[in-house]
Amino acid sequence: GAVVSQHPSRVICKSGTSVKIECRSLDFQATTMFWYRQFPKQSLMLMATSNEGSKATYEQGVEKDKFLINHASLTLSTLTVTSAHPEDSSFYICSAGLEAGTYNEQFFGPGTRLTVL
Amino acid sequence: AQSVSQHNHHVILSEAASLELGCNYSYGGTVNLFWYVQYPGQHLQLLLKYFSGDPLVKGIKGFEAEFIKSKFSFNLRKPSVQWSDTAEYFCAVNAGGGYNKLIFGAGTRLAVHP
């Protein structure tokens, strides 16, 4: 149980275009989903936290107009990288929170590798 | 601000050697602590977690970790590693907040040679 999927797994796009990444919790409902970015040989950096039906909470330094997050249902959150540039190339990982008592245990998706040419 | 430090960035061991990966965090309040593993080409998986109670926690695949509050540490250990343990290991801390967000360490890349 507690499986999280991401689509696509890899995407290559031209500079200036927008890319949408989907994150789905397959066998549970997630009121909270998280989006991370992982640079090569570095750790995961939290970009934003999204709650179903409300606006996402962005971490300091993350441009909300560039990284649009929508959490329209309890099983789906999307991250749209708008007007992508080469510096946005990275590995994007989502996680979905499953309530375990007072804590939302996070289950991670397999990630999406974005390459902007 | 909360932070997590992993002191070993790259560890190379032979099979059957013992493993200890260091993790220290900075936060004065109650924390939940985690170790995640990322095998090559795979997604992050939870190895073990500490919420409260016995500070020595056991996880999957023979891993364990000890929470030492006075040292702000949560080191990961395994008495005898296998080649299949080759992976990247991340320590993470949840220091409360509205949405239970995790702060990750930089990761330790472990290579186990047969």
Short mmCIF file of C-alpha atoms in Angstrom, two decimals:
data_model
loop_
_atom_site.label_atom_id
_atom_site.label_comp_id
_atom_site.label_asym_id
_atom_site.label_seq_id
_atom_site.Cartn_x
_atom_site.Cartn_y
_atom_site.Cartn_z
CA GLY A 1 0.00 0.00 0.00
CA ALA A 2 0.83 3.73 0.08
CA VAL A 3 2.02 4.00 -3.51
CA VAL A 4 2.69 7.33 -5.15
CA SER A 5 3.16 7.72 -8.88
CA GLN A 6 4.50 10.56 -10.97
CA HIS A 7 4.03 11.28 -14.63
CA PRO A 8 5.99 11.74 -16.75
CA SER A 9 9.17 10.11 -15.49
CA ARG A 10 11.27 12.11 -17.94
CA VAL A 11 10.54 15.19 -19.97
CA ILE A 12 12.64 17.28 -22.32
CA CYS A 13 11.33 20.64 -23.37
CA LYS A 14 12.45 23.79 -25.10
CA SER A 15 13.26 26.92 -23.21
CA GLY A 16 10.19 29.11 -22.74
CA THR A 17 7.65 26.32 -22.75
CA SER A 18 5.64 25.07 -19.78
CA VAL A 19 5.73 21.57 -18.37
CA LYS A 20 3.17 19.89 -16.13
CA ILE A 21 4.09 17.07 -13.75
CA GLU A 22 1.43 14.95 -12.09
CA CYS A 23 1.64 13.30 -8.69
CA ARG A 24 -0.95 10.72 -7.70
CA SER A 25 -1.54 8.74 -4.55
CA LEU A 26 -2.78 5.44 -5.94
CA ASP A 27 -4.24 3.65 -2.95
CA PHE A 28 -4.87 6.31 -0.35
CA GLN A 29 -6.18 9.82 -0.03
CA ALA A 30 -3.64 12.50 0.67
CA THR A 31 -4.81 15.78 2.09
CA THR A 32 -1.25 17.06 1.94
CA MET A 33 1.29 16.66 -0.84
CA PHE A 34 4.82 17.97 -1.00
CA TRP A 35 7.02 18.94 -3.93
CA TYR A 36 10.78 18.66 -3.75
CA ARG A 37 13.63 19.43 -6.07
CA GLN A 38 16.82 17.39 -6.09
CA PHE A 39 19.97 18.62 -7.76
CA PRO A 40 22.63 16.11 -8.82
CA LYS A 41 24.41 14.61 -5.84
CA GLN A 42 22.48 16.85 -3.48
CA SER A 43 19.64 16.48 -1.08
CA LEU A 44 15.94 17.08 -1.54
CA MET A 45 14.91 20.67 -1.13
CA LEU A 46 11.29 21.26 -0.25
CA MET A 47 9.68 23.62 -2.74
CA ALA A 48 6.10 23.75 -1.54
CA THR A 49 3.40 22.07 0.45
CA SER A 50 -0.04 21.72 -1.04
CA ASN A 51 -3.30 20.96 0.65
CA GLU A 52 -6.34 19.76 -1.21
CA GLY A 53 -8.61 22.62 -2.10
CA SER A 54 -6.36 25.42 -0.90
CA LYS A 55 -3.38 27.41 -2.09
CA ALA A 56 0.05 25.91 -1.81
CA THR A 57 2.55 27.12 0.75
CA TYR A 58 5.87 27.88 -0.90
CA GLU A 59 9.26 27.76 0.75
CA GLN A 60 11.39 30.86 0.87
CA GLY A 61 13.07 31.55 -2.43
CA VAL A 62 10.68 29.48 -4.55
CA GLU A 63 8.85 31.53 -7.15
CA LYS A 64 5.16 30.77 -6.89
CA ASP A 65 4.44 32.23 -10.31
CA LYS A 66 7.01 30.00 -11.91
CA PHE A 67 6.14 26.79 -10.11
CA LEU A 68 2.37 26.54 -10.14
CA ILE A 69 0.93 23.90 -7.86
CA ASN A 70 -2.63 22.65 -7.99
CA HIS A 71 -4.07 20.09 -5.57
CA ALA A 72 -7.52 19.62 -7.01
CA SER A 73 -8.37 16.29 -5.45
CA LEU A 74 -7.29 14.04 -2.59
CA THR A 75 -5.28 11.88 -4.97
CA LEU A 76 -3.80 14.33 -7.44
CA SER A 77 -1.42 17.27 -7.26
CA THR A 78 0.22 18.91 -10.24
CA LEU A 79 3.34 21.02 -10.58
CA THR A 80 3.60 23.24 -13.64
CA VAL A 81 6.95 24.76 -14.46
CA THR A 82 6.07 27.84 -16.45
CA SER A 83 8.35 29.39 -19.05
CA ALA A 84 11.00 26.84 -18.27
CA HIS A 85 14.67 27.72 -18.62
CA PRO A 86 17.78 25.53 -18.54
CA GLU A 87 18.38 26.38 -14.89
CA ASP A 88 15.04 24.69 -14.08
CA SER A 89 16.48 21.38 -15.24
CA SER A 90 16.37 19.12 -12.23
CA PHE A 91 14.80 16.08 -10.64
CA TYR A 92 11.39 16.86 -9.19
CA ILE A 93 9.96 14.56 -6.54
CA CYS A 94 6.57 14.61 -4.93
CA SER A 95 5.38 12.98 -1.77
CA ALA A 96 1.94 12.36 -0.38
CA GLY A 97 1.08 12.50 3.27
CA LEU A 98 -0.79 9.66 4.95
CA GLU A 99 -2.07 10.39 8.42
CA ALA A 100 -0.40 8.30 11.11
CA GLY A 101 -1.72 9.62 14.38
CA THR A 102 -0.75 13.26 14.64
CA TYR A 103 1.77 13.04 11.86
CA ASN A 104 1.48 12.84 8.09
CA GLU A 105 3.92 10.14 7.05
CA GLN A 106 5.22 10.92 3.61
CA PHE A 107 5.40 8.45 0.76
CA PHE A 108 7.51 9.45 -2.18
CA GLY A 109 6.98 9.23 -5.89
CA PRO A 110 9.69 8.00 -8.26
CA GLY A 111 10.51 11.48 -9.48
CA THR A 112 10.46 13.33 -12.79
CA ARG A 113 13.63 14.35 -14.55
CA LEU A 114 13.15 17.63 -16.36
CA THR A 115 15.63 18.75 -18.98
CA VAL A 116 15.17 22.18 -20.50
CA LEU A 117 17.11 22.79 -23.70
CA ALA B 1 16.18 27.57 11.10
CA GLN B 2 16.18 23.82 11.36
CA SER B 3 18.98 22.00 9.63
CA VAL B 4 20.28 18.47 9.25
CA SER B 5 23.94 17.57 8.87
CA GLN B 6 25.25 14.32 7.49
CA HIS B 7 28.97 14.21 7.98
CA ASN B 8 29.87 11.42 5.61
CA HIS B 9 29.20 12.32 2.01
CA HIS B 10 30.66 9.22 0.48
CA VAL B 11 31.40 5.92 2.23
CA ILE B 12 33.03 2.89 0.69
CA LEU B 13 32.91 -0.44 2.50
CA SER B 14 33.56 -4.08 1.83
CA GLU B 15 30.80 -6.61 2.35
CA ALA B 16 30.37 -7.71 5.98
CA ALA B 17 31.88 -4.49 7.29
CA SER B 18 29.94 -2.54 9.89
CA LEU B 19 28.29 0.72 8.98
CA GLU B 20 27.59 3.87 10.92
CA LEU B 21 26.33 7.02 9.24
CA GLY B 22 26.19 10.19 11.24
CA CYS B 23 23.25 12.57 11.40
CA ASN B 24 22.93 15.67 13.54
CA TYR B 25 20.10 18.15 13.57
CA SER B 26 19.58 21.59 14.93
CA TYR B 27 16.26 22.16 16.66
CA GLY B 28 15.54 22.58 20.31
CA GLY B 29 12.04 21.20 20.47
CA THR B 30 10.35 17.90 19.86
CA VAL B 31 11.37 16.23 16.63
CA ASN B 32 10.45 13.24 14.55
CA LEU B 33 13.47 11.65 12.89
CA PHE B 34 13.76 9.55 9.77
CA TRP B 35 16.24 7.70 7.63
CA TYR B 36 15.37 7.20 3.98
CA VAL B 37 17.22 5.15 1.38
CA GLN B 38 17.34 5.74 -2.36
CA TYR B 39 18.60 2.77 -4.36
CA PRO B 40 20.00 3.53 -7.81
CA GLY B 41 17.16 4.48 -10.12
CA GLN B 42 14.51 4.05 -7.47
CA HIS B 43 12.42 6.33 -5.32
CA LEU B 44 12.98 7.19 -1.70
CA GLN B 45 11.98 4.52 0.77
CA LEU B 46 11.62 4.80 4.51
CA LEU B 47 14.21 2.76 6.43
CA LEU B 48 13.13 3.68 9.92
CA LYS B 49 11.67 6.46 12.01
CA TYR B 50 11.69 7.72 15.56
CA PHE B 51 8.74 9.52 17.07
CA SER B 52 9.03 8.77 20.80
CA GLY B 53 9.80 5.98 23.25
CA ASP B 54 12.78 3.67 22.96
CA PRO B 55 15.60 5.73 21.43
CA LEU B 56 16.98 2.67 19.66
CA VAL B 57 14.79 1.99 16.68
CA LYS B 58 14.98 -0.90 14.31
CA GLY B 59 14.08 -0.62 10.68
CA ILE B 60 13.96 -2.74 7.60
CA LYS B 61 16.84 -4.74 6.15
CA GLY B 62 18.72 -4.97 9.44
CA PHE B 63 19.22 -1.24 9.93
CA GLU B 64 18.87 0.49 13.25
CA ALA B 65 19.35 4.01 14.54
CA GLU B 66 19.85 5.55 17.93
CA PHE B 67 18.38 8.87 18.98
CA ILE B 68 20.63 10.67 21.44
CA LYS B 69 18.79 13.79 22.48
CA SER B 70 21.72 15.37 24.31
CA LYS B 71 23.83 15.15 21.17
CA PHE B 72 21.04 16.05 18.73
CA SER B 73 22.03 12.94 16.83
CA PHE B 74 20.30 10.09 15.05
CA ASN B 75 23.03 7.85 13.65
CA LEU B 76 22.23 4.94 11.37
CA ARG B 77 23.93 1.59 11.90
CA LYS B 78 24.12 -1.84 10.37
CA PRO B 79 26.42 -4.53 11.77
CA SER B 80 27.20 -6.19 8.45
CA VAL B 81 26.55 -4.55 5.10
CA GLN B 82 25.80 -6.30 1.85
CA TRP B 83 26.45 -5.31 -1.74
CA SER B 84 22.71 -4.67 -2.08
CA ASP B 85 22.98 -1.88 0.50
CA THR B 86 24.72 0.27 -2.09
CA ALA B 87 22.50 3.35 -2.19
CA GLU B 88 22.16 6.89 -1.02
CA TYR B 89 20.97 7.44 2.54
CA PHE B 90 19.18 10.55 3.74
CA CYS B 91 18.50 11.62 7.27
CA ALA B 92 15.43 13.83 7.72
CA VAL B 93 13.81 15.75 10.52
CA ASN B 94 10.27 16.88 11.03
CA ALA B 95 10.29 19.70 13.51
CA GLY B 96 6.60 20.36 13.61
CA GLY B 97 4.93 23.17 11.78
CA GLY B 98 1.60 23.23 10.11
CA TYR B 99 2.16 20.60 7.47
CA ASN B 100 4.72 18.22 8.94
CA LYS B 101 7.38 19.17 6.43
CA LEU B 102 10.66 17.31 6.33
CA ILE B 103 14.12 18.83 6.31
CA PHE B 104 16.64 16.54 4.63
CA GLY B 105 20.35 16.18 5.12
CA ALA B 106 22.69 16.26 2.14
CA GLY B 107 22.78 12.49 1.88
CA THR B 108 25.50 9.87 2.14
CA ARG B 109 26.39 7.79 -0.85
CA LEU B 110 27.32 4.28 0.25
CA ALA B 111 29.18 1.93 -2.04
CA VAL B 112 29.62 -1.67 -0.87
CA HIS B 113 32.18 -3.75 -2.70
CA PRO B 114 31.88 -7.55 -2.85
#
